[in-house]
Short mmCIF file of C-alpha atoms in Angstrom, two decimals:
data_model
loop_
_atom_site.label_atom_id
_atom_site.label_comp_id
_atom_site.label_asym_id
_atom_site.label_seq_id
_atom_site.Cartn_x
_atom_site.Cartn_y
_atom_site.Cartn_z
CA PHE A 1 16.85 3.17 -1.34
CA PHE A 2 16.94 0.06 -3.43
CA PHE A 3 20.41 -1.17 -2.45
CA HIS A 4 19.65 -0.17 1.30
CA SER A 5 16.23 -2.36 1.02
CA CYS A 6 17.90 -5.38 -0.55
CA VAL A 7 20.69 -5.23 2.81
CA SER A 8 18.43 -4.65 4.67
CA ASN A 9 16.05 -7.64 3.90
CA ARG A 10 18.67 -9.95 3.23
CA PHE A 11 20.66 -9.53 6.65
CA ILE A 12 18.02 -8.06 9.10
CA ALA A 13 14.59 -8.66 8.03
CA LYS A 14 14.92 -12.27 6.65
CA PRO A 15 17.03 -13.87 10.11
CA CYS A 16 14.00 -11.90 11.64
CA ALA A 17 11.48 -13.53 9.97
CA LEU A 18 13.06 -16.78 10.25
CA GLY A 19 13.15 -16.15 14.07
CA LEU A 20 9.98 -15.09 14.49
CA LYS A 21 8.93 -18.22 12.19
CA VAL A 22 7.01 -16.93 9.52
CA GLN A 23 6.80 -19.18 6.40
CA ALA A 24 8.78 -18.60 3.48
CA ASN A 25 6.47 -20.64 0.91
CA GLY A 26 3.75 -18.87 -0.93
CA PRO A 27 0.40 -19.33 -1.76
CA GLN A 28 -0.52 -22.94 -3.11
CA LYS A 29 0.77 -24.05 -6.37
CA ALA A 30 -2.00 -25.07 -9.65
CA GLN A 31 -1.50 -28.58 -10.54
CA PRO A 32 0.82 -28.94 -13.84
CA ASN A 33 -1.73 -28.62 -16.68
CA ALA A 34 0.08 -28.21 -20.32
CA ILE A 35 -3.05 -26.86 -21.68
CA LEU A 36 -4.41 -24.38 -19.53
CA GLU A 37 -0.52 -23.34 -18.66
CA LYS A 38 -0.68 -22.30 -22.58
CA VAL A 39 -3.87 -20.44 -22.43
CA PHE A 40 -2.39 -19.07 -19.17
CA THR A 41 1.28 -17.77 -20.83
CA ALA A 42 0.39 -17.13 -24.44
CA ILE A 43 -3.60 -16.11 -24.25
CA THR A 44 -4.85 -14.82 -21.17
CA LYS A 45 -5.00 -14.80 -17.51
CA HIS A 46 -8.27 -13.43 -17.33
CA PRO A 47 -10.02 -16.21 -19.36
CA ASP A 48 -13.66 -14.66 -20.48
CA GLU A 49 -17.18 -17.08 -20.41
CA LYS A 50 -16.64 -18.51 -23.48
CA ARG A 51 -13.12 -19.17 -23.66
CA LEU A 52 -13.98 -21.15 -19.91
CA GLU A 53 -16.68 -22.98 -21.60
CA GLY A 54 -14.18 -24.33 -24.48
CA LEU A 55 -11.82 -25.42 -22.47
CA SER A 56 -14.51 -26.82 -20.08
CA LYS A 57 -15.61 -29.55 -22.70
CA GLN A 58 -11.97 -29.73 -24.10
CA LEU A 59 -10.85 -30.90 -20.58
CA ASP A 60 -13.93 -32.21 -19.62
CA TRP A 61 -13.67 -29.84 -16.18
CA ASP A 62 -16.73 -27.57 -15.02
CA VAL A 63 -16.20 -23.90 -15.32
CA ARG A 64 -15.71 -23.36 -11.84
CA SER A 65 -13.15 -25.69 -11.85
CA ILE A 66 -11.13 -23.58 -14.34
CA GLN A 67 -12.00 -20.62 -12.47
CA ARG A 68 -10.27 -21.62 -9.63
CA TRP A 69 -7.55 -23.19 -11.48
CA PHE A 70 -6.46 -19.77 -13.13
CA ARG A 71 -7.10 -17.71 -9.58
CA GLN A 72 -4.75 -20.36 -7.73
CA ARG A 73 -2.16 -19.93 -10.92
CA ARG A 74 -2.40 -16.31 -11.14
CA ASN A 75 -1.52 -16.00 -6.75
CA GLN A 76 1.14 -18.84 -7.89
CA GLU A 77 2.84 -15.54 -9.05
CA LYS A 78 2.64 -13.84 -5.59
CA PRO A 79 5.08 -13.14 -3.15
CA SER A 80 5.68 -15.64 0.02
CA THR A 81 4.36 -14.39 3.44
CA LEU A 82 8.23 -14.25 4.07
CA THR A 83 9.29 -11.66 1.62
CA LYS A 84 6.22 -9.63 2.20
CA PHE A 85 7.39 -9.64 6.15
CA CYS A 86 10.83 -8.39 4.93
CA GLU A 87 9.47 -5.54 2.64
CA SER A 88 7.07 -4.26 5.46
CA MET A 89 9.66 -4.91 8.24
CA TRP A 90 11.99 -2.25 5.54
CA ARG A 91 9.33 0.18 5.56
CA PHE A 92 8.60 0.33 9.13
CA THR A 93 12.39 0.74 9.92
CA PHE A 94 12.26 3.56 7.37
CA TYR A 95 8.64 5.51 8.69
CA LEU A 96 9.72 4.99 12.30
CA TYR A 97 13.24 6.67 11.43
CA ILE A 98 12.21 9.46 9.01
CA PHE A 99 9.04 10.22 11.55
CA THR A 100 11.25 10.51 14.93
CA TYR A 101 13.68 12.43 12.56
CA GLY A 102 10.49 14.63 11.95
CA VAL A 103 9.42 15.07 15.29
CA ARG A 104 12.93 15.71 16.95
CA PHE A 105 13.30 18.39 14.27
CA LEU A 106 10.33 20.30 14.11
CA LYS A 107 10.30 20.73 18.08
CA LYS A 108 13.14 23.00 17.40
CA THR A 109 11.05 25.10 14.73
CA PRO A 110 8.77 28.00 15.68
CA TRP A 111 6.22 26.69 13.19
CA LEU A 112 4.71 23.94 15.01
CA TRP A 113 2.43 24.97 17.32
CA ASN A 114 2.17 28.48 15.19
CA THR A 115 1.49 27.92 11.57
CA ARG A 116 1.78 31.61 10.93
CA GLN A 117 5.48 31.28 11.12
CA CYS A 118 5.22 29.13 8.43
CA TRP A 119 4.73 32.67 6.20
CA ASN A 120 7.15 35.15 8.35
CA GLY A 121 10.17 36.56 5.94
CA TYR A 122 8.47 34.22 2.86
CA PRO A 123 10.00 33.62 0.41
CA TYR A 124 13.40 35.15 2.11
CA GLN A 125 13.13 31.88 4.33
CA PRO A 126 16.96 30.13 4.74
CA LEU A 127 16.96 26.70 4.08
CA MET A 128 18.53 24.80 7.24
CA PRO A 129 20.95 21.61 6.37
CA ASP A 130 18.32 20.05 8.66
CA LEU A 131 15.45 20.15 6.81
CA HIS A 132 17.20 19.91 3.78
CA TYR A 133 18.19 16.49 4.58
CA TYR A 134 14.41 15.70 5.64
CA TYR A 135 13.35 16.55 1.93
CA ILE A 136 15.95 15.01 0.00
CA VAL A 137 15.45 11.87 2.09
CA GLU A 138 11.43 11.94 1.75
CA LEU A 139 11.65 12.55 -1.71
CA SER A 140 14.25 9.81 -2.70
CA PHE A 141 12.44 7.24 -1.15
CA TYR A 142 8.80 7.95 -2.85
CA TRP A 143 10.47 7.84 -5.56
CA SER A 144 11.72 4.59 -5.00
CA LEU A 145 7.79 3.64 -4.72
CA MET A 146 7.20 5.51 -7.85
CA PHE A 147 9.01 2.66 -9.21
CA SER A 148 8.82 -0.23 -7.22
CA GLN A 149 5.17 -0.01 -7.67
CA PHE A 150 5.50 -1.50 -11.21
CA ILE A 151 7.46 -4.58 -10.33
CA ASP A 152 5.61 -5.38 -7.37
CA ILE A 153 2.04 -6.85 -6.72
CA LYS A 154 -0.86 -4.78 -8.73
CA ARG A 155 -2.96 -4.41 -6.17
CA LYS A 156 -7.20 -3.65 -6.57
CA ASP A 157 -5.92 0.15 -5.73
CA PHE A 158 -3.11 0.21 -8.33
CA GLY A 159 -4.20 3.51 -10.01
CA ILE A 160 -5.46 5.29 -6.44
CA MET A 161 -1.72 4.36 -5.31
CA PHE A 162 0.22 5.62 -8.62
CA THR A 163 -2.24 9.29 -8.11
CA HIS A 164 -0.74 9.77 -4.37
CA HIS A 165 2.86 9.01 -5.28
CA ILE A 166 2.46 11.78 -8.41
CA VAL A 167 1.00 14.15 -6.05
CA THR A 168 3.22 13.21 -3.28
CA ILE A 169 6.22 13.71 -5.51
CA THR A 170 4.98 16.72 -7.39
CA LEU A 171 4.01 18.33 -3.62
CA ILE A 172 7.35 17.84 -2.11
CA THR A 173 9.57 19.10 -5.24
CA PHE A 174 6.84 22.15 -5.78
CA SER A 175 7.29 22.78 -2.18
CA TYR A 176 11.47 22.75 -2.31
CA VAL A 177 11.11 24.60 -5.73
CA THR A 178 8.94 27.31 -4.35
CA ASN A 179 10.43 27.33 -0.66
CA LEU A 180 7.44 26.52 1.04
CA THR A 181 9.28 24.12 3.05
CA ARG A 182 8.17 24.77 6.54
CA VAL A 183 4.35 23.85 6.01
CA GLY A 184 6.11 21.02 3.86
CA THR A 185 7.79 19.15 6.97
CA LEU A 186 4.23 19.41 8.56
CA THR A 187 2.88 17.79 6.32
CA LEU A 188 5.42 14.76 5.80
CA CYS A 189 5.90 13.99 9.65
CA LEU A 190 1.68 14.48 9.79
CA HIS A 191 1.53 11.60 7.15
CA ASP A 192 4.41 9.51 8.38
CA ALA A 193 2.93 8.75 11.83
CA ALA A 194 0.31 6.18 10.54
CA ASP A 195 2.32 4.46 7.96
CA VAL A 196 4.53 3.28 10.90
CA VAL A 197 1.85 1.91 13.05
CA LEU A 198 0.02 0.08 9.55
CA GLU A 199 3.72 -1.50 8.82
CA ALA A 200 3.46 -3.28 12.46
CA ALA A 201 0.40 -4.19 11.90
CA LYS A 202 0.80 -5.81 8.95
CA MET A 203 4.54 -7.14 10.57
CA ALA A 204 2.43 -8.60 13.11
CA ASN A 205 0.13 -10.35 10.67
CA TYR A 206 2.57 -12.25 8.91
CA CYS A 207 3.91 -13.40 12.19
CA LYS A 208 0.32 -14.99 13.09
CA CYS A 209 -0.11 -13.00 16.24
CA GLN A 210 -3.63 -12.19 15.32
CA LYS A 211 -4.56 -10.35 18.72
CA LEU A 212 -1.83 -8.22 18.08
CA SER A 213 -2.57 -7.44 14.69
CA ASP A 214 -6.05 -6.37 15.26
CA LEU A 215 -4.89 -4.06 17.82
CA LEU A 216 -2.19 -2.60 15.68
CA PHE A 217 -4.73 -1.91 12.95
CA LEU A 218 -7.21 -0.31 14.95
CA THR A 219 -4.71 1.72 16.57
CA PHE A 220 -3.95 2.58 12.87
CA ALA A 221 -7.31 3.09 11.77
CA ILE A 222 -7.61 5.96 15.23
CA VAL A 223 -4.01 7.82 14.20
CA PHE A 224 -5.21 7.57 10.09
CA ILE A 225 -8.54 9.03 10.81
CA VAL A 226 -7.52 11.67 13.32
CA SER A 227 -4.45 12.85 11.77
CA ARG A 228 -5.73 12.76 7.93
CA LEU A 229 -9.64 13.73 8.56
CA GLY A 230 -9.06 15.90 11.32
CA ILE A 231 -5.50 17.55 11.82
CA TYR A 232 -4.83 17.95 8.13
CA PRO A 233 -7.56 19.98 7.27
CA LEU A 234 -7.82 21.72 10.47
CA TRP A 235 -3.98 22.53 10.57
CA ILE A 236 -2.21 22.12 7.24
CA LEU A 237 -5.37 23.35 4.85
CA ASN A 238 -6.45 25.75 7.19
CA THR A 239 -2.79 27.90 7.28
CA THR A 240 -2.25 26.89 3.04
CA LEU A 241 -5.96 27.88 2.11
CA PHE A 242 -6.40 31.14 4.78
CA GLU A 243 -3.43 32.20 6.49
CA LEU A 244 -1.18 32.30 3.74
CA TYR A 245 -3.74 33.90 1.48
CA GLU A 246 -3.86 36.45 4.45
CA ALA A 247 0.06 36.86 5.03
CA LEU A 248 0.58 36.94 1.18
CA GLY A 249 -1.90 37.78 -0.94
CA ASN A 250 -2.43 36.01 -4.04
CA PHE A 251 -0.36 34.23 -6.04
CA PRO A 252 0.14 31.57 -8.82
CA ALA A 253 2.14 29.32 -6.40
CA LEU A 254 -0.30 29.47 -4.01
CA TRP A 255 -3.81 27.69 -6.24
CA VAL A 256 -1.32 25.12 -7.30
CA PHE A 257 -0.34 24.45 -3.77
CA ASN A 258 -3.41 24.16 -2.71
CA VAL A 259 -5.05 22.26 -5.37
CA LEU A 260 -2.50 19.38 -5.12
CA LEU A 261 -3.16 19.12 -1.12
CA VAL A 262 -6.94 18.97 -1.78
CA ILE A 263 -6.44 15.96 -4.04
CA LEU A 264 -4.31 14.56 -0.92
CA GLN A 265 -7.24 15.35 1.26
CA ILE A 266 -9.80 13.36 -1.31
CA LEU A 267 -7.07 10.78 -1.32
CA HIS A 268 -7.52 10.00 2.37
CA CYS A 269 -11.28 10.11 2.47
CA PHE A 270 -11.07 7.04 0.11
CA TRP A 271 -8.77 5.27 2.05
CA SER A 272 -10.58 6.15 5.29
CA TYR A 273 -13.61 4.53 4.00
CA LEU A 274 -11.82 1.48 3.50
CA ILE A 275 -10.39 1.50 6.88
CA ILE A 276 -13.85 2.09 8.74
CA LYS A 277 -15.25 -0.78 6.59
CA ALA A 278 -12.60 -3.14 7.65
CA ALA A 279 -12.49 -1.67 11.40
CA TYR A 280 -16.54 -2.38 11.57
CA LYS A 281 -15.81 -6.20 10.74
CA ALA A 282 -13.01 -6.15 12.87
CA ILE A 283 -15.22 -5.17 15.83
CA SER A 284 -18.71 -7.35 14.07
CA LYS A 285 -16.66 -10.01 13.82
CA GLY A 286 -13.49 -9.95 16.63
CA LYS A 287 -10.99 -10.00 14.03
CA VAL A 288 -9.46 -7.26 11.54
CA ALA A 289 -11.34 -8.31 8.04
CA LYS A 290 -9.82 -9.13 4.88
CA ASP A 291 -8.77 -5.88 3.08
CA ASP A 292 -10.47 -4.63 0.07
CA ARG A 293 -7.56 -4.40 -1.85
CA SER A 294 -5.98 -7.74 -0.83
CA ASP A 295 -3.24 -9.12 -3.14
CA ILE A 296 -4.58 -12.47 -2.64
CA GLU A 297 -7.60 -13.62 -5.02
CA SER A 298 -10.36 -14.74 -3.13
CA SER A 299 -12.92 -17.34 -3.82
CA SER A 300 -16.82 -18.13 -2.35
CA ASP A 301 -15.85 -21.73 -3.48
CA GLU A 302 -12.78 -22.19 -1.96
CA GLU A 303 -13.36 -25.18 0.16
CA GLU A 304 -14.07 -26.80 -2.82
CA THR A 305 -10.37 -29.15 -3.27
CA VAL A 306 -10.64 -30.94 -6.60
CA PRO A 307 -11.88 -29.93 -10.10
CA ARG A 308 -15.47 -32.20 -10.33
CA SER A 309 -15.45 -33.40 -14.06
CA LYS A 310 -19.02 -32.49 -16.09
CA THR A 311 -19.52 -36.43 -15.82
CA PRO A 312 -20.00 -37.72 -12.49
CA HIS A 313 -17.87 -40.53 -11.41
CA SER A 314 -15.49 -40.12 -14.52
CA THR A 315 -11.62 -41.40 -14.21
CA VAL A 316 -10.75 -40.46 -17.80
CA THR A 317 -7.77 -38.72 -17.73
CA THR A 318 -7.22 -35.58 -19.38
CA ASN A 319 -3.75 -34.16 -20.32
CA GLY A 320 -2.40 -36.32 -17.51
CA THR A 321 -5.07 -34.88 -15.18
CA SER A 322 -8.24 -36.89 -13.72
CA GLY A 323 -11.32 -35.76 -12.81
CA ALA A 324 -10.43 -37.13 -9.20
CA ASN A 325 -6.87 -35.54 -8.97
CA GLY A 326 -7.41 -32.28 -10.26
CA THR A 327 -6.18 -29.03 -9.22
CA ASN A 328 -6.10 -28.63 -5.88
CA GLY A 329 -8.14 -25.78 -3.65
CA TYR A 330 -7.20 -22.13 -3.47
CA LEU A 331 -5.16 -20.95 -0.81
CA THR A 332 -6.93 -17.61 0.74
CA GLY A 333 -4.88 -14.93 2.39
CA GLY A 334 -4.27 -13.59 5.27
CA THR A 335 -6.84 -11.46 7.22
CA CYS A 336 -5.08 -8.60 8.15
CA SER A 337 -5.16 -5.20 5.78
CA GLU A 338 -2.27 -4.44 3.47
CA GLU A 339 -0.53 -0.88 2.89
CA HIS A 340 -3.62 1.66 2.11
#
């Protein structure tokens, strides 16, 4: 998957992004400052109040300007819009392919419309080649996400996403080993539906197609809530909690499997809260609000573009940076939701 991602990004996604005039530049760079750079690289990227006050006296900057410099310096290491577009396009392509494959596969199975068929003949159910392929591809993809999250941007919900990947990989592996693959295919296909729309919304946002991005995000919100708070508990959890018990009785794998599925549902509730919150802002303000877990840090004073010297009208140069020509203002991120 890593190889395919690199090839796709370089030879398909990047030319498409450039053709759509997606910006290749990243967040605005912080103005060079040897003292602040040394603190940033050698001591801390998030200085506390005491250190900020010390730097303020040393540089003759106010605390707010130094905070802004550190925010800008942290954002400087974030990927460009072009890089994020390529990543979203790769994920969109995968989700669209695997969701289409899942739908075509499940249309031929008896358990799509009758979940009790998931347990007929269990555990002596043959492992069909199409089902095996479906499982291996999905498991490989989630393992790639598991490893890549440590080198990608660490967002605010890193812990939640880490938990999600652990639960998902454990569920796929456990259901494969215990031959609970029929209900597993239903779960996989159901989850892929919303992810397709989300990645499309992100690509539209990176292309600055705001109306299309807003429409896709609201569509994603509806699909996500209906599928994960409606169909998932009424269709998946119902058959694993009740129909499975009625058909086969009590056995250890049943409880392990259901605990993992319930944890997944708790994560769905958390993300649904964030999505509803963003959708509410979209409706009330006329556009999709910035996601709470955005990878670009924000500032309430972002309109101020230069650090203010503690001494009014000061022209004293400190470390090559004058009070009048201090650090540039903070560059805010985009408006659309990132991957929930």
